[in-house]
Structures are given as C-alpha cells and as structure tokens.
Short mmCIF file of C-alpha atoms and ligand atoms in Angstrom, two decimals:
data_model
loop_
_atom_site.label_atom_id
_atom_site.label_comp_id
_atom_site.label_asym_id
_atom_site.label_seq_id
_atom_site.Cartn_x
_atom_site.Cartn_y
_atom_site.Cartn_z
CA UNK A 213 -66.55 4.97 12.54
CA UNK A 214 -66.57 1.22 12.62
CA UNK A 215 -68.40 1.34 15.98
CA UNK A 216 -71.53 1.39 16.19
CA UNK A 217 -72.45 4.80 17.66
CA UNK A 218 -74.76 4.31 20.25
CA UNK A 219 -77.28 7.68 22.35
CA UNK A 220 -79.55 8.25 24.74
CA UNK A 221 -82.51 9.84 23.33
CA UNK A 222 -86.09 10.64 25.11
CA UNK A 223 -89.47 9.97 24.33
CA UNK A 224 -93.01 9.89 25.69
CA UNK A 225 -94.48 6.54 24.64
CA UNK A 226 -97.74 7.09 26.33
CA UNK A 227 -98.79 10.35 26.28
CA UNK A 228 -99.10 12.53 29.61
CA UNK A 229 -96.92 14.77 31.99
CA UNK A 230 -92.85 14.53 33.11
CA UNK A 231 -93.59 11.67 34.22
CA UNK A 232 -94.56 9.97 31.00
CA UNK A 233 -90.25 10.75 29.36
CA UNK A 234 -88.53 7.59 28.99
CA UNK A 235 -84.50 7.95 28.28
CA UNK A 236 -84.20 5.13 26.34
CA UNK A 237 -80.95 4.12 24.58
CA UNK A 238 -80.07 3.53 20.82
CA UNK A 239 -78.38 2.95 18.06
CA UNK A 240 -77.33 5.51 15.27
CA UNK A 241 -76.97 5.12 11.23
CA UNK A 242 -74.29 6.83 10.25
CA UNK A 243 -75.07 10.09 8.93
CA UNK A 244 -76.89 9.89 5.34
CA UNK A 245 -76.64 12.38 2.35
CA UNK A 246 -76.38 15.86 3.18
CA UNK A 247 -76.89 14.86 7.14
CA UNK A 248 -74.19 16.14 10.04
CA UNK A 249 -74.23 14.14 13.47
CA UNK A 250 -73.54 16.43 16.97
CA UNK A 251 -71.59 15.57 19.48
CA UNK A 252 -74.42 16.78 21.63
CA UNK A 253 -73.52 19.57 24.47
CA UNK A 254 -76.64 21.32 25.17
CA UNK A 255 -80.58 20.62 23.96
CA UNK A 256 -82.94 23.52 24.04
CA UNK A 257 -86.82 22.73 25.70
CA UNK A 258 -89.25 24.56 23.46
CA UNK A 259 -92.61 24.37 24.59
CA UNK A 260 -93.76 22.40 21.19
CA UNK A 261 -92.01 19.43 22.98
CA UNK A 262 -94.32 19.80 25.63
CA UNK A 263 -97.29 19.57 23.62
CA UNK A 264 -95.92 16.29 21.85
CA UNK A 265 -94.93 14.61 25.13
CA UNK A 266 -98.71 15.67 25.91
CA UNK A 267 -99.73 13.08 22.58
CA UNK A 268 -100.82 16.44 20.47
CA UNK A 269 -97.73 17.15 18.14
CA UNK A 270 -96.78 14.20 16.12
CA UNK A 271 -93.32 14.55 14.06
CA UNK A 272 -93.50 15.50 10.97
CA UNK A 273 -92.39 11.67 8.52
CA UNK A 274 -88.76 11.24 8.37
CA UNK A 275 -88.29 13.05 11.70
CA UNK A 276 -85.41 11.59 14.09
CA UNK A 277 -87.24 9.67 17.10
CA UNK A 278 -87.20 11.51 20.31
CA UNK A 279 -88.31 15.01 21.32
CA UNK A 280 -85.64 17.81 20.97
CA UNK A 281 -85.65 20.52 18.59
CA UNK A 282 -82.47 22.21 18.82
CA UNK A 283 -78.87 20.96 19.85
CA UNK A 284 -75.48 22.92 20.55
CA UNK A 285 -72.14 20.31 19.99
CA UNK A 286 -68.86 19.62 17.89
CA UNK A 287 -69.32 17.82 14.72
CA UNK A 288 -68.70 14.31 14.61
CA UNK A 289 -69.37 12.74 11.29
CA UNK A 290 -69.94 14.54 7.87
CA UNK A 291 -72.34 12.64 5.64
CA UNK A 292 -71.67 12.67 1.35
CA UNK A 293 -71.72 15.65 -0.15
CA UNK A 294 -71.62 17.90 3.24
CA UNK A 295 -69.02 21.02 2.90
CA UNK A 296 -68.37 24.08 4.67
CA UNK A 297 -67.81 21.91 8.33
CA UNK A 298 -65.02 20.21 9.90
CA UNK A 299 -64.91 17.70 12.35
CA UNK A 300 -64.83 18.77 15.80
CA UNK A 301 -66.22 22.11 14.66
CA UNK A 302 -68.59 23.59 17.45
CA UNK A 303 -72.13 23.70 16.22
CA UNK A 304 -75.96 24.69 16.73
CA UNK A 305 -78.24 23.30 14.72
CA UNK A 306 -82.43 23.23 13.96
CA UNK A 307 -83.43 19.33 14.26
CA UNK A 308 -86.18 17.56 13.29
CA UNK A 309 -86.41 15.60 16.20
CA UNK A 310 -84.30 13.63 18.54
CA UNK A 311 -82.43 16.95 19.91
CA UNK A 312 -82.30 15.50 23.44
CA UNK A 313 -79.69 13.54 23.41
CA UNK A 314 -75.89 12.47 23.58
CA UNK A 315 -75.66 12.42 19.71
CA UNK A 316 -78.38 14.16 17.18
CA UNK A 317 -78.57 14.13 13.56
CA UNK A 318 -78.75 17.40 11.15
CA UNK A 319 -79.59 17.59 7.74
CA UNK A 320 -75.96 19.97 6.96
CA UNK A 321 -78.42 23.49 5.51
CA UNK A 322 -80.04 23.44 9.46
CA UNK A 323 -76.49 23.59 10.97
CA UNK A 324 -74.89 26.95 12.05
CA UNK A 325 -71.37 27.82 13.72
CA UNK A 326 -71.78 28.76 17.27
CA UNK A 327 -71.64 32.95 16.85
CA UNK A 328 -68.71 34.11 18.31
CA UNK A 329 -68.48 35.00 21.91
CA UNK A 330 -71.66 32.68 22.93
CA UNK A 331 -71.03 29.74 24.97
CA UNK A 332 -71.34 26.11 23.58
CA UNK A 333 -73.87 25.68 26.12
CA UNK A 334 -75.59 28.49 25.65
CA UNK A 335 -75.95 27.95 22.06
CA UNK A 336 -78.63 25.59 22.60
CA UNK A 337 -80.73 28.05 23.24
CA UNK A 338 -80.60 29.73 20.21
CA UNK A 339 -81.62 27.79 17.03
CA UNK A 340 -85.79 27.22 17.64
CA UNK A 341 -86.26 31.11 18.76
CA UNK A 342 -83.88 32.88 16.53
CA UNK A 343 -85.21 30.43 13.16
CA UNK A 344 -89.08 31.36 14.04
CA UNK A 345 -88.66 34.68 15.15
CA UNK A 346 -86.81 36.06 11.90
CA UNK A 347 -88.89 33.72 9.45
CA UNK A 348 -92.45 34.92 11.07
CA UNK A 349 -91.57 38.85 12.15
CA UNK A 350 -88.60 39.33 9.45
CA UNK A 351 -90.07 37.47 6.59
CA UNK A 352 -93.99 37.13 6.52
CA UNK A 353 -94.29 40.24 9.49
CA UNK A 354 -91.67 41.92 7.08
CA UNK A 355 -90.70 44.34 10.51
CA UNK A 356 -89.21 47.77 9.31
CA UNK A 357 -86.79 50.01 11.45
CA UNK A 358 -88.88 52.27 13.50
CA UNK A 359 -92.00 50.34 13.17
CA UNK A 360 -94.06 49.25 16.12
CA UNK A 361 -93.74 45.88 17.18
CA UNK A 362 -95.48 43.99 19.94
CA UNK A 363 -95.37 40.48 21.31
CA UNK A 364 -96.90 38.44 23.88
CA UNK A 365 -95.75 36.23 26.01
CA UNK A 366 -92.65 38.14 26.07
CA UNK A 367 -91.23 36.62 28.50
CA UNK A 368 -90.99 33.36 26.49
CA UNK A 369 -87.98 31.75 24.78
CA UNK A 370 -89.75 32.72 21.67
CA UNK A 371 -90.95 36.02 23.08
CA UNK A 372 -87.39 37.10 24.70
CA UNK A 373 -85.25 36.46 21.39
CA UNK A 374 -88.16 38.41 19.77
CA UNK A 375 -88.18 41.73 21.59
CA UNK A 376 -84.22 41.68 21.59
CA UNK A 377 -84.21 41.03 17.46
CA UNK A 378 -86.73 43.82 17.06
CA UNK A 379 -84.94 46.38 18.82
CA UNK A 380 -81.50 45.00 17.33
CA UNK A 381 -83.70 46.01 14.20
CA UNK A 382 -84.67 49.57 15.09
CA UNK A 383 -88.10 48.46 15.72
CA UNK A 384 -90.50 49.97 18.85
CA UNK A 385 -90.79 46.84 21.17
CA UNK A 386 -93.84 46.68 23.10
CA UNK A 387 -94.45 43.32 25.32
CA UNK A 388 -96.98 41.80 27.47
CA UNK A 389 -96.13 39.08 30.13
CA UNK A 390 -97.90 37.89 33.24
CA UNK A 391 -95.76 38.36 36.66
CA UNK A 392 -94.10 41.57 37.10
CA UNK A 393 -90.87 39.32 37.46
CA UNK A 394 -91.35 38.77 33.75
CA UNK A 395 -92.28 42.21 32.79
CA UNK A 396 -89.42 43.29 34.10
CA UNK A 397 -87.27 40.36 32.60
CA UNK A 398 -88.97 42.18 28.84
CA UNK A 399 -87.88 45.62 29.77
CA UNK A 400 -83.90 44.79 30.39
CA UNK A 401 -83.87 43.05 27.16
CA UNK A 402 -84.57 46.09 25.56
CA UNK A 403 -88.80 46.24 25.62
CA UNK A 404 -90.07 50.15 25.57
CA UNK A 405 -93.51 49.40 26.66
CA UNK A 406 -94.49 46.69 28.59
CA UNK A 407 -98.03 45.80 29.92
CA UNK A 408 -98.80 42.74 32.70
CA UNK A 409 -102.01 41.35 31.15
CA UNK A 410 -102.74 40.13 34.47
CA UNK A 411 -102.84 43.34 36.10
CA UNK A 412 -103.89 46.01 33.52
CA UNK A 413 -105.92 46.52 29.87
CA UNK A 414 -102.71 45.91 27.81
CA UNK A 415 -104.85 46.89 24.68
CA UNK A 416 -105.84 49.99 25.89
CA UNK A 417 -102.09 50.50 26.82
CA UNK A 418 -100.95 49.68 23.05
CA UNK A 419 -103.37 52.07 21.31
CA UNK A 420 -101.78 54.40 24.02
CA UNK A 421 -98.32 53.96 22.69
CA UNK A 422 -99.37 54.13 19.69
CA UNK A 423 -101.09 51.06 18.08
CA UNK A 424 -99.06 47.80 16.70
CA UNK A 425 -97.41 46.98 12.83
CA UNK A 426 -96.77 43.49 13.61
CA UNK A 427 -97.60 41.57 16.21
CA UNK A 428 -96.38 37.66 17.16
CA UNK A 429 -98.92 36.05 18.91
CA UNK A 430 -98.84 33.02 20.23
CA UNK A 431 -101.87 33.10 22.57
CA UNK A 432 -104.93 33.09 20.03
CA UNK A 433 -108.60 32.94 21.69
CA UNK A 434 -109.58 36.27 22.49
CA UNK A 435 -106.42 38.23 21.25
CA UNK A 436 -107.26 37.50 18.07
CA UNK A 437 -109.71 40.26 18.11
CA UNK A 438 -107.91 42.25 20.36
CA UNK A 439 -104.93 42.09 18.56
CA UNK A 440 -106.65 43.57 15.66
CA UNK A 441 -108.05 46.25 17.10
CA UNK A 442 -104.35 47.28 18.60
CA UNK A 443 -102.94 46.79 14.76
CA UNK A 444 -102.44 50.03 12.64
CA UNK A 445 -103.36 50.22 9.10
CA UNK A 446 -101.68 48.13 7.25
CA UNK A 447 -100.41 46.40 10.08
CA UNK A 448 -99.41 42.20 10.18
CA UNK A 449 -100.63 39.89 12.94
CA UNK A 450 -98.62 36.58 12.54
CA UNK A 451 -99.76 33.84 14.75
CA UNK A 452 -97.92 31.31 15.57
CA UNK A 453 -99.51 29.29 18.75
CA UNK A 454 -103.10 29.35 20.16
CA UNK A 455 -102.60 29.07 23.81
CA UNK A 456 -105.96 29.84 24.14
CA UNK A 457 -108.14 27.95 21.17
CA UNK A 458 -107.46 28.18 17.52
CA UNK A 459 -111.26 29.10 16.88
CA UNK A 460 -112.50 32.46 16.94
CA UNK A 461 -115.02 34.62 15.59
CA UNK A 462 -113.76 37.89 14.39
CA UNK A 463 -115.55 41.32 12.58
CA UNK A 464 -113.48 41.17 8.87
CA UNK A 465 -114.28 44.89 9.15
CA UNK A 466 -111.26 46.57 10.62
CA UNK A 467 -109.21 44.14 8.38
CA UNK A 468 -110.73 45.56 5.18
CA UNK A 469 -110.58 48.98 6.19
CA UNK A 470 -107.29 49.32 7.90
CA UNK A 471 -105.78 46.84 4.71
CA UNK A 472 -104.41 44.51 7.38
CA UNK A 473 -102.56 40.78 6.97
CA UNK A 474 -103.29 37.83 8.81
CA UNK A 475 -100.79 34.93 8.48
CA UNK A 476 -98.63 32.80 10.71
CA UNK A 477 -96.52 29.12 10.06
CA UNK A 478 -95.28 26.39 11.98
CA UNK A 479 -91.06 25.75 11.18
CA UNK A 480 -90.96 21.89 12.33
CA UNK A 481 -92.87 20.77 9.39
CA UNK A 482 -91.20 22.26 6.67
CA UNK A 483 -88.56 21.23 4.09
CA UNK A 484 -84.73 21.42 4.73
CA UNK A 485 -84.57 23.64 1.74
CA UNK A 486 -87.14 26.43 3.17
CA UNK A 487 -84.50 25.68 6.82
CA UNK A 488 -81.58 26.10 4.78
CA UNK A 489 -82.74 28.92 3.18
CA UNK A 490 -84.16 30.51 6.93
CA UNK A 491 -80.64 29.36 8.23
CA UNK A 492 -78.59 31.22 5.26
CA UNK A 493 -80.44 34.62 6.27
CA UNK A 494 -80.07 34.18 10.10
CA UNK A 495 -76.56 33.72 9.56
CA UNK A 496 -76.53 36.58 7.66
CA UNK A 497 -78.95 38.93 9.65
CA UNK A 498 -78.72 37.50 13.16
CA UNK A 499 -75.61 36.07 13.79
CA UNK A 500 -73.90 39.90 13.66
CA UNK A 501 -76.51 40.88 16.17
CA UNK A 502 -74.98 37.98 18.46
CA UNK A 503 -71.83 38.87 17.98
CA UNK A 504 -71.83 42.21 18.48
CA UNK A 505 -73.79 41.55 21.64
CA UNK A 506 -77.57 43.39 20.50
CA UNK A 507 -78.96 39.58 20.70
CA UNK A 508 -78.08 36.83 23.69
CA UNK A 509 -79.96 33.62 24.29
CA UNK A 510 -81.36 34.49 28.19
CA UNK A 511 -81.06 31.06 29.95
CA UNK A 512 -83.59 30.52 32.75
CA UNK A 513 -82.27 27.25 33.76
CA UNK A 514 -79.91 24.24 32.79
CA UNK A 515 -80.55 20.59 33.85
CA UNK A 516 -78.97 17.31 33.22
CA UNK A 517 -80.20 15.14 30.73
CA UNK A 518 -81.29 12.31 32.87
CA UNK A 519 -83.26 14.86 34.58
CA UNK A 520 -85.49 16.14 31.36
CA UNK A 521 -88.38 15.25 33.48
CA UNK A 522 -87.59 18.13 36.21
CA UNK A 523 -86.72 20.34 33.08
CA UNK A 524 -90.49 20.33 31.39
CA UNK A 525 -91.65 20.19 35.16
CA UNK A 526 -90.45 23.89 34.94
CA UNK A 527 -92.02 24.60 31.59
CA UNK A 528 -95.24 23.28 33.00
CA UNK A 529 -94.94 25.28 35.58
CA UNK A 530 -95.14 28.27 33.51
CA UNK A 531 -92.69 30.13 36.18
CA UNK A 532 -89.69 30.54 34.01
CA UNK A 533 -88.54 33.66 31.58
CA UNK A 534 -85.88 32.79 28.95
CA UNK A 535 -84.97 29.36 27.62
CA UNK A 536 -84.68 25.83 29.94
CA UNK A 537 -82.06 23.72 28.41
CA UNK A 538 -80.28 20.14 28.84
CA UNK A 539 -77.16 19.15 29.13
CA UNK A 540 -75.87 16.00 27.82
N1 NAP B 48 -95.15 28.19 14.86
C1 NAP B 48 -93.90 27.89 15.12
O1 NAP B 48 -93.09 27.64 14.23
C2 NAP B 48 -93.45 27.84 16.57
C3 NAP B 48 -92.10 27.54 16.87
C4 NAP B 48 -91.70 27.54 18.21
C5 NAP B 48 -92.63 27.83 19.21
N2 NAP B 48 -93.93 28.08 18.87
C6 NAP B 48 -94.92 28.40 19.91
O2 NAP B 48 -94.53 29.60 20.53
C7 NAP B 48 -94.96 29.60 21.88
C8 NAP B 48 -93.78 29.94 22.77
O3 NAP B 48 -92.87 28.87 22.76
P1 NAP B 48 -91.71 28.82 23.84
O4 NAP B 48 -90.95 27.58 23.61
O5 NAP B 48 -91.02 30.13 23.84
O6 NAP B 48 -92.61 28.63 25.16
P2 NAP B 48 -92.52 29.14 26.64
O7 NAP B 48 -91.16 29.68 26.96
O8 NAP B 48 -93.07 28.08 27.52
O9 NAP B 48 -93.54 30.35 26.65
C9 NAP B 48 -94.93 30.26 26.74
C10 NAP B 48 -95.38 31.64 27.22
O10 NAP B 48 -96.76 31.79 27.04
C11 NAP B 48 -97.24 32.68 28.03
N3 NAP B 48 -98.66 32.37 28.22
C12 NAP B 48 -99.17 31.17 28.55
N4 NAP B 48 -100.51 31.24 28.61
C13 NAP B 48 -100.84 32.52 28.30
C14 NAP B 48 -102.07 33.23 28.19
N5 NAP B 48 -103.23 32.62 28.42
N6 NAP B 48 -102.02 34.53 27.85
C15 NAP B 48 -100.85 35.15 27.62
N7 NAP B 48 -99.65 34.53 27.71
C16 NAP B 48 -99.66 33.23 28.04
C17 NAP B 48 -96.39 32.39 29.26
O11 NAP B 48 -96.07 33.56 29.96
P3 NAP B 48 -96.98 34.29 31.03
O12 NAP B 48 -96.59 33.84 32.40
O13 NAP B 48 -96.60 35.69 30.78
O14 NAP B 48 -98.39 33.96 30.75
C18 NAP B 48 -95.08 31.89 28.67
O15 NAP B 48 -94.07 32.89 28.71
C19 NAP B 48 -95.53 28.22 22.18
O16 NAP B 48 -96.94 28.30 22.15
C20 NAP B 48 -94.99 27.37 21.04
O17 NAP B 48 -95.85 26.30 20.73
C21 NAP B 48 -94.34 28.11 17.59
#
C-alpha cells in the first residue's frame, strides 16, 4: 500500500437535519496496531447517527471522523499483530465511527465473518442490533428460555433483531409498535403478543399475557413506570434510549417488593476489549442463529451513499420497520 488510500466519509459540521451531511473526501493512515481497514460494501443507519448529525451525540475520543456505526466489506489491510483474517476476507464489523464510507477502519476484536448464507450487503445490517441486543437482554437482562420478554419499538432495527433473538432463545416475545404495518412486521418475525400503543392499553395487554421478565426499552418518559408495573417479580428493565425524556419520577415500591433490576448501557462508548469480548459471544451465540436461519437482518431500505441524506430522511420519518442501509 504505497498509495495513499483515499474515502469518502460523511459528517454533519453544523448540526441540524439531512440537509446538514456533507460527503467530504479523505485521506486514510494505514491501519495501526490491532486495527483492520474494510473495503466498505454496505453501512448500517442506526438511529444514534441521527441524534449526532442532530449536534447531541459526540464520539466518544479516538473515534474515526464521520458518522457510521457498522460496515459490511472484504478486508483490505491487516494492521501488526492482527490474526485470524485474510485479505479479501468478507467482513462485518462494530466501528467507532466513520462507518459511512468507501473504506472504514476496525479495531481487529470488533470484526466478524459475514455468517454464512447472509448477503454481503445485508450484513450491514447486522453488527449495531445484534452487539446491543445480546449485551443488554443476554448479558445484563440475563433472558432465560421460556421467560417473558417484551420490547418496544419493535419494529426498530434494534427492536426487530430483538424479538427474533428472543424467540431464537426460547423466550415469550411480546412487542409494541405504532402502525399496524409494523405490528404486523413484529408478529412474522416471530412476536407472540403484540400491542399498537397507538391504538390500545399495551400495559393492560402485557399483565394480560402474563406480565414481563425483561424488558428493552428504548422509549423512557412515562414507560418507565409503566414498564414496571408490567415487570414480574424479579423481573429486569434495561433501558437503553429515552425517546421520551430521561427524567422521571417513579414509586421505588414495586421495585423493592417484586426484587426487580433496573440497568441499561450505551455500546459506542466502551472499550475494544468489553467489544471484543461482546463480539467473541455473538459469534458464539448468534452467529448459529443466522446461520441456521432463526435470526435475519430485515432490510427496510438500501440507498446509495451519495444519497445518505434521503436515507436519514427515512429514519426521520419514522415510517420504516427493519434496518435502512448504504451502499458504497
Ligand atoms: N444504548 C445503546 O447501546 C444503543 C445502541 C443502539 C441503539 N440504541 C437506541 O435504540 C433505539 C432504536 O435504535 P434503532 O437504530 O433501531 O432506531 P429506529 O429503527 O429508528 O427505531 C426507533 C423506533 O422507536 C419507535 N418510537 C419512536 N418514538 C416512540 C414513542 N414515543 N413511543 C414508542 N415508540 C417510539 C419507532 O416506532 P413506532 O412507529 O412504533 O413509534 C421506531 O421503530 C434508539 O433510540 C437508539 O438511540 C441504543
């Protein structure tokens, strides 16, 4: 690589909507230490990019410039020390930052193979929803087979990996979502119950089926409350957006007496060894689930990368169920 390796990446230099994504073009470093670069073929759009293109989300230090959070591509340079990859190899990968673009950089532990039988493309879609869904409902929501689970905003990309992991799990998937397009979207990926919170009480409608053992919320507000009254005893709400405020006043009550856990985390921030060590159990946990066809990224939409403006136009919108990705 004697060349220097030039990309397009995007970013938002003043905040505000679409409009405010510049594709601007750069220069790469070779890859560093430990670091992979991808031959970019597909970026996922999580809605935490939206947020930082709306000036609220700044990366974490050391975080590539650009938005983009997770990149499908072949290998195209291995930095010191990186084994287990070959060049050319096709990838997904967890970034930092910089994930919309021709070429992103990986630290190597946040890199996966592309599970068999999933399209490169389509591997985009996988790395931001199938890293926070096992490390908040596997590991701190420790799910069990035959447990209840619900989630809202189940049509999400967060929400629609999340109802099929559960009930690759043997868990009781119960989902709220707000068009009866997307309702219906949750129930063909395998959700038993499914309330539109638009139309009907959809706590009245969990304590009907039952109650909740974990939840993944990622609306906040008045759920928070609501969601506690739906949890069973000894039941775990893990929160991991607040859609609707981040301050509430709650009744510690029910939590006492029902022995109930509160906790939730955020994945962009943390270190590549707590990524590497939430990649080594996805590959171990998730990636069978894949291949054996229990678990498929469920793409909404695909859009050139010049045209990442139209892309979070669609996230705006709100209107979509499943992942909106770009193609490089
Ligand atoms: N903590 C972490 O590590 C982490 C990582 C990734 C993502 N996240 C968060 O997870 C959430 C989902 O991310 P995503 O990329 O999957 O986003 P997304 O596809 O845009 O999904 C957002 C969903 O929220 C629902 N929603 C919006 N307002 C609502 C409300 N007031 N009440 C109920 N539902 C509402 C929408 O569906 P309806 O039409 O049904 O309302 C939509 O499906 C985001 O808030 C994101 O910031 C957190």
């Amino acid at each position: 690589m004697n060349d220097p390796l030039r990309t397009r990446i995007v970013t938002a230099p003043q905040p505000g909507g679409p409009e405010a994504l510049r594709l601007e073009e750069v220069t790469l470093d070779p890859p560093g230490p430990g670091e992979i670069l991808i031959r970019v073929a597909a970026s996922g759009v999580n809605r935490p990019d939206i947020i930082e293109r709306m000036g609220f989300y700044p990366p974490p230090p050391g975080a590539p410039k650009g938005l983009g959070l997770e990149v499908s591509g072949h290998v195209l340079a291995l930095g010191e020390g990186v084994k287990g990859f070959d060049s050319g190899q096709p990838v997904c990968a967890l970034v930092a930052g910089g994930g919309y673009a021709d070429i992103a950089r990986a630290p190597a532990g946040s890199v996966l193979p592309v599970p068999r039988g999933v399209d490169l493309v389509n591997a985009a879609g996988l790395p931001e929803t199938v890293f926070t869904v096992w490390t908040n409902v596997f590991e701190a929501g420790a799910l069990r087979p035959g447990e209840r689970f619900l989630v809202h905003g189940g049509s999400s990309g967060i929400g629609t990996t999340a109802i099929q992991m559960a009930k690759a799990h043997g868990a009781i998937v119960i989902a709220t979502a707000g068009s009866a397009q997307k309702c219906a979207a949750c129930r063909r990926l395998g959700a038993d119950h499914v309330f539109n919170y638009r139309e009907e009480d959809w706590l009245e409608g969990v304590k009907a089926a039952g109650g909740a053992d974990v939840i993944l919320d990622m609306v906040g507000g008045d759920y928070v409350a609501k969601n506690l009254a739906a949890l069973n005893r000894f039941g775990r709400l893990v929160q991991i957006a607040f859609l609707n405020g981040s301050r509430v006043e709650i009744d510690l009550m029910g939590v006492m007496l029902k022995r109930q856990t509160i906790t939730g985390s955020t994945l962009r921030a943390r270190s590549h060894e707590e990524k590497a060590a939430i990649a080594s159990a996805v590959r171990q946990h998730v990636w069978p689930w894949i291949e054996a066809g229990q678990v498929r990224p469920l793409i909404d939409s695909t859009y050139p990368l010049a045209d990442v403006a139209k892309a979070h136009e669609r996230m705006d919108s709100m209107a979509h169920a499943g992942k909106i990705l770009l193609v490089a």
